[in-house]
């Protein structure tokens, strides 16, 4: 019972991270499952089966809020499903001893990528044009394979690539990636079912992860408005790097004084990344405040009549009541251009 409670907390924590960053549910939950001793293939299989429920709920929510670009979803989901099926089949075919360093290496790399990405200012500008299928197809294929073999990685691989392109709004990037992940998670689960059989899925573990994720979903929607994504991304990246470094050093038989030295080096890098993330966050907020102040100062001047040169101003409107009827004498109009009076019309009708 205690283990299931821990797994539910794992799912809750992973969903909080995913809700705040738009990625890393599988990455975080797989890392924590490996930390408590779950086999790599079983961890990835269980995480992906739980993701079918969490990604379905996320996709419906994003669709209702208009955050989904269905053209991107259709071009990235199918290649992603192929890559995920292939990755699940590959991970199921190798031994646990071989799978552990492979999976830890992928997670370590993705954690280091999160550290680097969120230690710099996040891109906000956009370029014109549409994303092409020859870019989306290979991206989905690679992201799906990495996701299945690493127990996570669909979001960390696909989301930054689409954001860097500058051709989509960030909300539509996150919504489209989350929606397409439903197809990827289903294909990965099918691959694990064929490769491992039904006993490869630890159903109590899946239920605990799913319940924790569903409980955390509304909290994550609140958390994303409170905790800066930049700071949270750097923090989670450091946790993933440190936890997977232990598996890599154990696989490499790295003992003695070298192991504390590696941990110390990684901790220094983590602190440096957090400091850079805070610096970039403060710089972004300063620029935002300067822009808002400039707009507030310019807007009244633009709306003020004194800002318009006298020769370019329109003359004031004259009310019709202010114009006397005698202002236009009837003698100023020629007789043939005058309109007939009602009396003239009635007299003409008698003839």
PDB file of C-alpha atoms in Angstrom, residues 328-335 338:
ATOM      1  CA  UNK A 328     -29.611  79.298 -47.744  1.00  0.00           C
ATOM      2  CA  UNK A 329     -32.046  81.705 -49.474  1.00  0.00           C
ATOM      3  CA  UNK A 330     -34.499  80.247 -51.916  1.00  0.00           C
ATOM      4  CA  UNK A 331     -33.458  82.786 -54.525  1.00  0.00           C
ATOM      5  CA  UNK A 332     -30.024  81.158 -54.642  1.00  0.00           C
ATOM      6  CA  UNK A 333     -31.581  78.166 -56.480  1.00  0.00           C
ATOM      7  CA  UNK A 334     -32.744  78.436 -60.063  1.00  0.00           C
ATOM      8  CA  UNK A 335     -36.476  78.066 -60.674  1.00  0.00           C
ATOM      9  CA  UNK A 338     -36.454  73.783 -57.407  1.00  0.00           C
TER      10      UNK A 338
END
